């Protein structure tokens, strides 16, 4: 069960203390306080964990300072979308809104290699009004002898260049808790020129200690990739780990699942799950066509499979797209064969805009038809 307090029942108020005292004394039930940072105010949600079946919603609602009480199912307590759900969804980070109703594009380098390539990428994005990107500094690789990313040594120039070109959020994978501290320190040393969304890669979706560590910090939001060999339910529980530790600013990313049934693509594209995620949870949903498709092949219509796939996600209502670009794919140190070319950036952005317009029209159509049925 979740007990949501009035926005004016703040930590020092009498109502807050009275409600919390009462809830903490309920036998066999643990009360856990969770703060939700909205655009205007901070809300307090108190999670009641244990056997709550016998508790009455009316009794709890009558407590001082209580605005609403929600009985939730066992799954995805914090990030899930429960019956009669009215809790806010999405969040704002460094001036950028992430929700189930808007779209952000994160085009960029899979792996940072040289400052020159970073600058070409960021300048091109800036010239097209883009304020988000992806830049990998810590790369989890299948082969231990492959390039592992430049790590913290590239952070200063990545952050400074991002600041210079007006980039507000960089999606950056972390594979260890210490990377979060390195990112934090470097942002501080460079004067916070940009923001970072910490990415948990598909190989770490069930790295529970990493999830807990990233969940404990409140500074950075998180982009969690679906695990490529586990069920959707298992990946959603991984997202819930982040939230249960205190960080509910989570975007969930579909990136294909590993099976040779997806051949000749690198993975089997799973973007039909976009609406499923929006129904089951309140998280904004991201699609990653690059790691799903993994090649630059195109079909007789001249459109890259990568773009066909990206558009399939957007037309189904995805809220973020994470995509690999590179100024010289032949020289890229990671995933060159799936990188889009700088000369394709305008085309890609226009194609995505078209798909987003189409999604909005589809929403209107659904409204009209639903009204027709009433
Ligand atoms: C990536 O986005 O660079 C990446 C390694 O993705 P994934 O974890 O989905 O393989
Ligand atoms: Mn990659």
Short mmCIF file of N, CA, C and O in Angstrom, two decimals, residues 104-162:
data_model
loop_
_atom_site.label_atom_id
_atom_site.label_comp_id
_atom_site.label_asym_id
_atom_site.label_seq_id
_atom_site.Cartn_x
_atom_site.Cartn_y
_atom_site.Cartn_z
N UNK A 104 12.62 12.51 -26.56
CA UNK A 104 13.98 13.04 -26.57
C UNK A 104 14.86 12.13 -27.42
O UNK A 104 14.74 10.91 -27.34
N UNK A 105 15.74 12.76 -28.19
CA UNK A 105 16.63 11.97 -29.06
C UNK A 105 18.05 12.03 -28.50
O UNK A 105 18.57 13.12 -28.22
N UNK A 106 18.66 10.87 -28.32
CA UNK A 106 20.04 10.77 -27.82
C UNK A 106 20.89 10.12 -28.91
O UNK A 106 21.09 8.91 -28.92
N UNK A 107 21.33 10.94 -29.86
CA UNK A 107 22.23 10.44 -30.90
C UNK A 107 23.65 10.76 -30.45
O UNK A 107 23.90 11.83 -29.89
N UNK A 108 24.58 9.83 -30.68
CA UNK A 108 25.95 10.13 -30.27
C UNK A 108 26.87 8.95 -30.47
O UNK A 108 26.53 7.98 -31.16
N UNK A 109 28.05 9.05 -29.83
CA UNK A 109 29.07 8.02 -30.02
C UNK A 109 28.83 6.85 -29.07
O UNK A 109 28.63 7.07 -27.88
N UNK A 110 28.91 5.65 -29.60
CA UNK A 110 28.80 4.47 -28.73
C UNK A 110 29.97 4.52 -27.75
O UNK A 110 29.80 4.32 -26.54
N UNK A 111 31.17 4.81 -28.29
CA UNK A 111 32.34 4.93 -27.41
C UNK A 111 33.12 6.19 -27.78
O UNK A 111 33.37 6.44 -28.97
N UNK A 112 33.48 6.96 -26.78
CA UNK A 112 34.33 8.13 -27.00
C UNK A 112 35.68 7.62 -27.46
O UNK A 112 36.24 6.69 -26.86
N UNK A 113 36.21 8.18 -28.56
CA UNK A 113 37.56 7.81 -28.98
C UNK A 113 38.48 9.03 -28.98
O UNK A 113 39.45 9.06 -28.23
N UNK A 114 38.16 10.06 -29.79
CA UNK A 114 39.03 11.24 -29.80
C UNK A 114 38.20 12.49 -29.51
O UNK A 114 37.00 12.53 -29.81
N UNK A 115 38.87 13.54 -28.98
CA UNK A 115 38.14 14.81 -28.75
C UNK A 115 37.59 15.36 -30.06
O UNK A 115 36.51 15.95 -30.08
N UNK A 116 38.31 15.13 -31.16
CA UNK A 116 37.85 15.65 -32.46
C UNK A 116 36.49 15.03 -32.83
O UNK A 116 35.57 15.73 -33.24
N UNK A 117 36.38 13.72 -32.68
CA UNK A 117 35.11 13.06 -33.03
C UNK A 117 33.98 13.50 -32.10
O UNK A 117 32.85 13.71 -32.54
N UNK A 118 34.32 13.68 -30.83
CA UNK A 118 33.29 14.14 -29.88
C UNK A 118 32.80 15.52 -30.32
O UNK A 118 31.60 15.79 -30.39
N UNK A 119 33.76 16.38 -30.69
CA UNK A 119 33.37 17.75 -31.06
C UNK A 119 32.54 17.77 -32.34
O UNK A 119 31.53 18.48 -32.41
N UNK A 120 32.91 16.98 -33.33
CA UNK A 120 32.14 16.95 -34.60
C UNK A 120 30.69 16.55 -34.29
O UNK A 120 29.73 17.15 -34.76
N UNK A 121 30.56 15.53 -33.43
CA UNK A 121 29.22 15.02 -33.08
C UNK A 121 28.40 16.09 -32.36
O UNK A 121 27.24 16.36 -32.72
N UNK A 122 29.01 16.69 -31.34
CA UNK A 122 28.24 17.63 -30.51
C UNK A 122 27.90 18.90 -31.28
O UNK A 122 26.81 19.46 -31.12
N UNK A 123 28.81 19.33 -32.12
CA UNK A 123 28.56 20.54 -32.92
C UNK A 123 27.39 20.28 -33.88
O UNK A 123 26.49 21.11 -34.02
N UNK A 124 27.40 19.11 -34.49
CA UNK A 124 26.31 18.76 -35.43
C UNK A 124 24.97 18.72 -34.69
O UNK A 124 23.95 19.20 -35.21
N UNK A 125 24.97 18.19 -33.50
CA UNK A 125 23.72 18.12 -32.73
C UNK A 125 23.25 19.52 -32.38
O UNK A 125 22.07 19.87 -32.54
N UNK A 126 24.19 20.34 -31.91
CA UNK A 126 23.87 21.72 -31.52
C UNK A 126 23.27 22.49 -32.71
O UNK A 126 22.26 23.18 -32.56
N UNK A 127 23.87 22.33 -33.87
CA UNK A 127 23.37 23.04 -35.06
C UNK A 127 21.95 22.61 -35.43
O UNK A 127 21.25 23.31 -36.14
N UNK A 128 21.54 21.47 -34.94
CA UNK A 128 20.19 20.97 -35.24
C UNK A 128 19.27 21.07 -34.04
O UNK A 128 18.21 20.43 -33.99
N UNK A 129 19.68 21.87 -33.06
CA UNK A 129 18.82 22.13 -31.90
C UNK A 129 18.70 20.97 -30.93
O UNK A 129 17.79 20.94 -30.10
N UNK A 130 19.60 20.00 -31.00
CA UNK A 130 19.53 18.84 -30.11
C UNK A 130 20.26 19.14 -28.79
O UNK A 130 21.32 19.76 -28.81
N UNK A 131 19.70 18.69 -27.69
CA UNK A 131 20.31 18.99 -26.39
C UNK A 131 20.68 17.73 -25.59
O UNK A 131 21.06 17.81 -24.44
N UNK A 132 20.55 16.57 -26.23
CA UNK A 132 20.92 15.33 -25.55
C UNK A 132 21.84 14.53 -26.46
O UNK A 132 21.82 14.70 -27.68
N UNK A 133 22.64 13.67 -25.87
CA UNK A 133 23.52 12.81 -26.67
C UNK A 133 23.84 11.54 -25.90
O UNK A 133 23.47 11.42 -24.73
N UNK A 134 24.56 10.62 -26.57
CA UNK A 134 25.12 9.47 -25.86
C UNK A 134 26.62 9.50 -26.08
O UNK A 134 27.11 9.84 -27.15
N UNK A 135 27.38 9.16 -25.04
CA UNK A 135 28.85 9.15 -25.11
C UNK A 135 29.32 8.06 -24.16
O UNK A 135 29.17 8.18 -22.94
N UNK A 136 29.92 7.00 -24.69
CA UNK A 136 30.37 5.91 -23.83
C UNK A 136 31.82 6.09 -23.40
O UNK A 136 32.71 6.21 -24.24
N UNK A 137 32.04 6.11 -22.11
CA UNK A 137 33.41 6.21 -21.58
C UNK A 137 33.84 4.87 -20.98
O UNK A 137 35.02 4.53 -20.98
N UNK A 138 32.88 4.15 -20.44
CA UNK A 138 33.17 2.85 -19.81
C UNK A 138 32.43 1.79 -20.63
O UNK A 138 31.20 1.77 -20.63
N UNK A 139 33.14 0.96 -21.35
CA UNK A 139 32.50 0.02 -22.25
C UNK A 139 32.63 -1.42 -21.78
O UNK A 139 33.75 -1.91 -21.61
N UNK A 140 31.52 -2.11 -21.56
CA UNK A 140 31.60 -3.53 -21.19
C UNK A 140 31.82 -4.33 -22.48
O UNK A 140 31.02 -4.23 -23.40
N UNK A 141 32.88 -5.08 -22.61
CA UNK A 141 33.16 -5.78 -23.87
C UNK A 141 33.19 -7.29 -23.67
O UNK A 141 33.63 -7.78 -22.63
N UNK A 142 32.75 -7.99 -24.68
CA UNK A 142 32.72 -9.45 -24.61
C UNK A 142 34.14 -10.01 -24.49
O UNK A 142 34.40 -10.94 -23.72
N UNK A 143 35.05 -9.40 -25.25
CA UNK A 143 36.43 -9.89 -25.29
C UNK A 143 37.31 -9.02 -24.37
O UNK A 143 37.34 -7.80 -24.51
N UNK A 144 38.01 -9.64 -23.43
CA UNK A 144 38.80 -8.84 -22.48
C UNK A 144 39.93 -8.04 -23.15
O UNK A 144 40.44 -7.09 -22.56
N UNK A 145 40.29 -8.42 -24.38
CA UNK A 145 41.40 -7.71 -25.05
C UNK A 145 40.88 -6.57 -25.92
O UNK A 145 41.66 -5.85 -26.51
N UNK A 146 39.54 -6.42 -26.01
CA UNK A 146 39.00 -5.31 -26.81
C UNK A 146 39.11 -4.00 -26.02
O UNK A 146 39.19 -4.02 -24.79
N UNK A 147 39.07 -2.91 -26.75
CA UNK A 147 39.09 -1.56 -26.14
C UNK A 147 37.97 -1.45 -25.10
O UNK A 147 36.81 -1.73 -25.39
N UNK A 148 38.33 -1.01 -23.91
CA UNK A 148 37.37 -0.98 -22.78
C UNK A 148 36.80 0.42 -22.51
O UNK A 148 36.16 0.63 -21.49
N UNK A 149 37.09 1.36 -23.41
CA UNK A 149 36.65 2.75 -23.18
C UNK A 149 37.76 3.53 -22.50
O UNK A 149 38.59 2.94 -21.81
N UNK A 150 37.75 4.84 -22.73
CA UNK A 150 38.82 5.67 -22.14
C UNK A 150 38.61 5.91 -20.65
O UNK A 150 39.49 6.45 -19.99
N UNK A 151 37.43 5.58 -20.15
CA UNK A 151 37.18 5.76 -18.71
C UNK A 151 37.25 7.22 -18.30
O UNK A 151 36.94 8.12 -19.10
N UNK A 152 37.70 7.46 -17.08
CA UNK A 152 37.60 8.82 -16.54
C UNK A 152 38.50 9.81 -17.25
O UNK A 152 38.26 11.02 -17.19
N UNK A 153 39.51 9.31 -17.98
CA UNK A 153 40.44 10.26 -18.61
C UNK A 153 39.76 11.10 -19.69
O UNK A 153 40.20 12.21 -19.98
N UNK A 154 38.68 10.61 -20.30
CA UNK A 154 38.04 11.41 -21.36
C UNK A 154 36.93 12.31 -20.82
O UNK A 154 36.41 13.17 -21.55
N UNK A 155 36.55 12.12 -19.56
CA UNK A 155 35.39 12.87 -19.05
C UNK A 155 35.58 14.38 -19.13
O UNK A 155 34.65 15.09 -19.56
N UNK A 156 36.77 14.94 -18.75
CA UNK A 156 36.88 16.40 -18.78
C UNK A 156 36.58 17.00 -20.15
O UNK A 156 35.80 17.95 -20.27
N UNK A 157 37.14 16.42 -21.22
CA UNK A 157 36.86 17.06 -22.52
C UNK A 157 35.45 16.75 -23.01
O UNK A 157 34.82 17.59 -23.65
N UNK A 158 34.92 15.60 -22.66
CA UNK A 158 33.53 15.30 -23.06
C UNK A 158 32.58 16.31 -22.39
O UNK A 158 31.72 16.92 -23.05
N UNK A 159 32.76 16.55 -21.09
CA UNK A 159 31.85 17.45 -20.38
C UNK A 159 32.04 18.91 -20.83
O UNK A 159 31.07 19.63 -21.03
N UNK A 160 33.31 19.32 -21.01
CA UNK A 160 33.53 20.70 -21.44
C UNK A 160 32.94 20.95 -22.83
O UNK A 160 32.29 21.97 -23.06
N UNK A 161 33.16 20.02 -23.74
CA UNK A 161 32.61 20.19 -25.10
C UNK A 161 31.08 20.16 -25.05
O UNK A 161 30.42 20.93 -25.76
N UNK A 162 30.52 19.31 -24.21
CA UNK A 162 29.05 19.25 -24.10
C UNK A 162 28.53 20.61 -23.63
O UNK A 162 27.55 21.13 -24.18
#
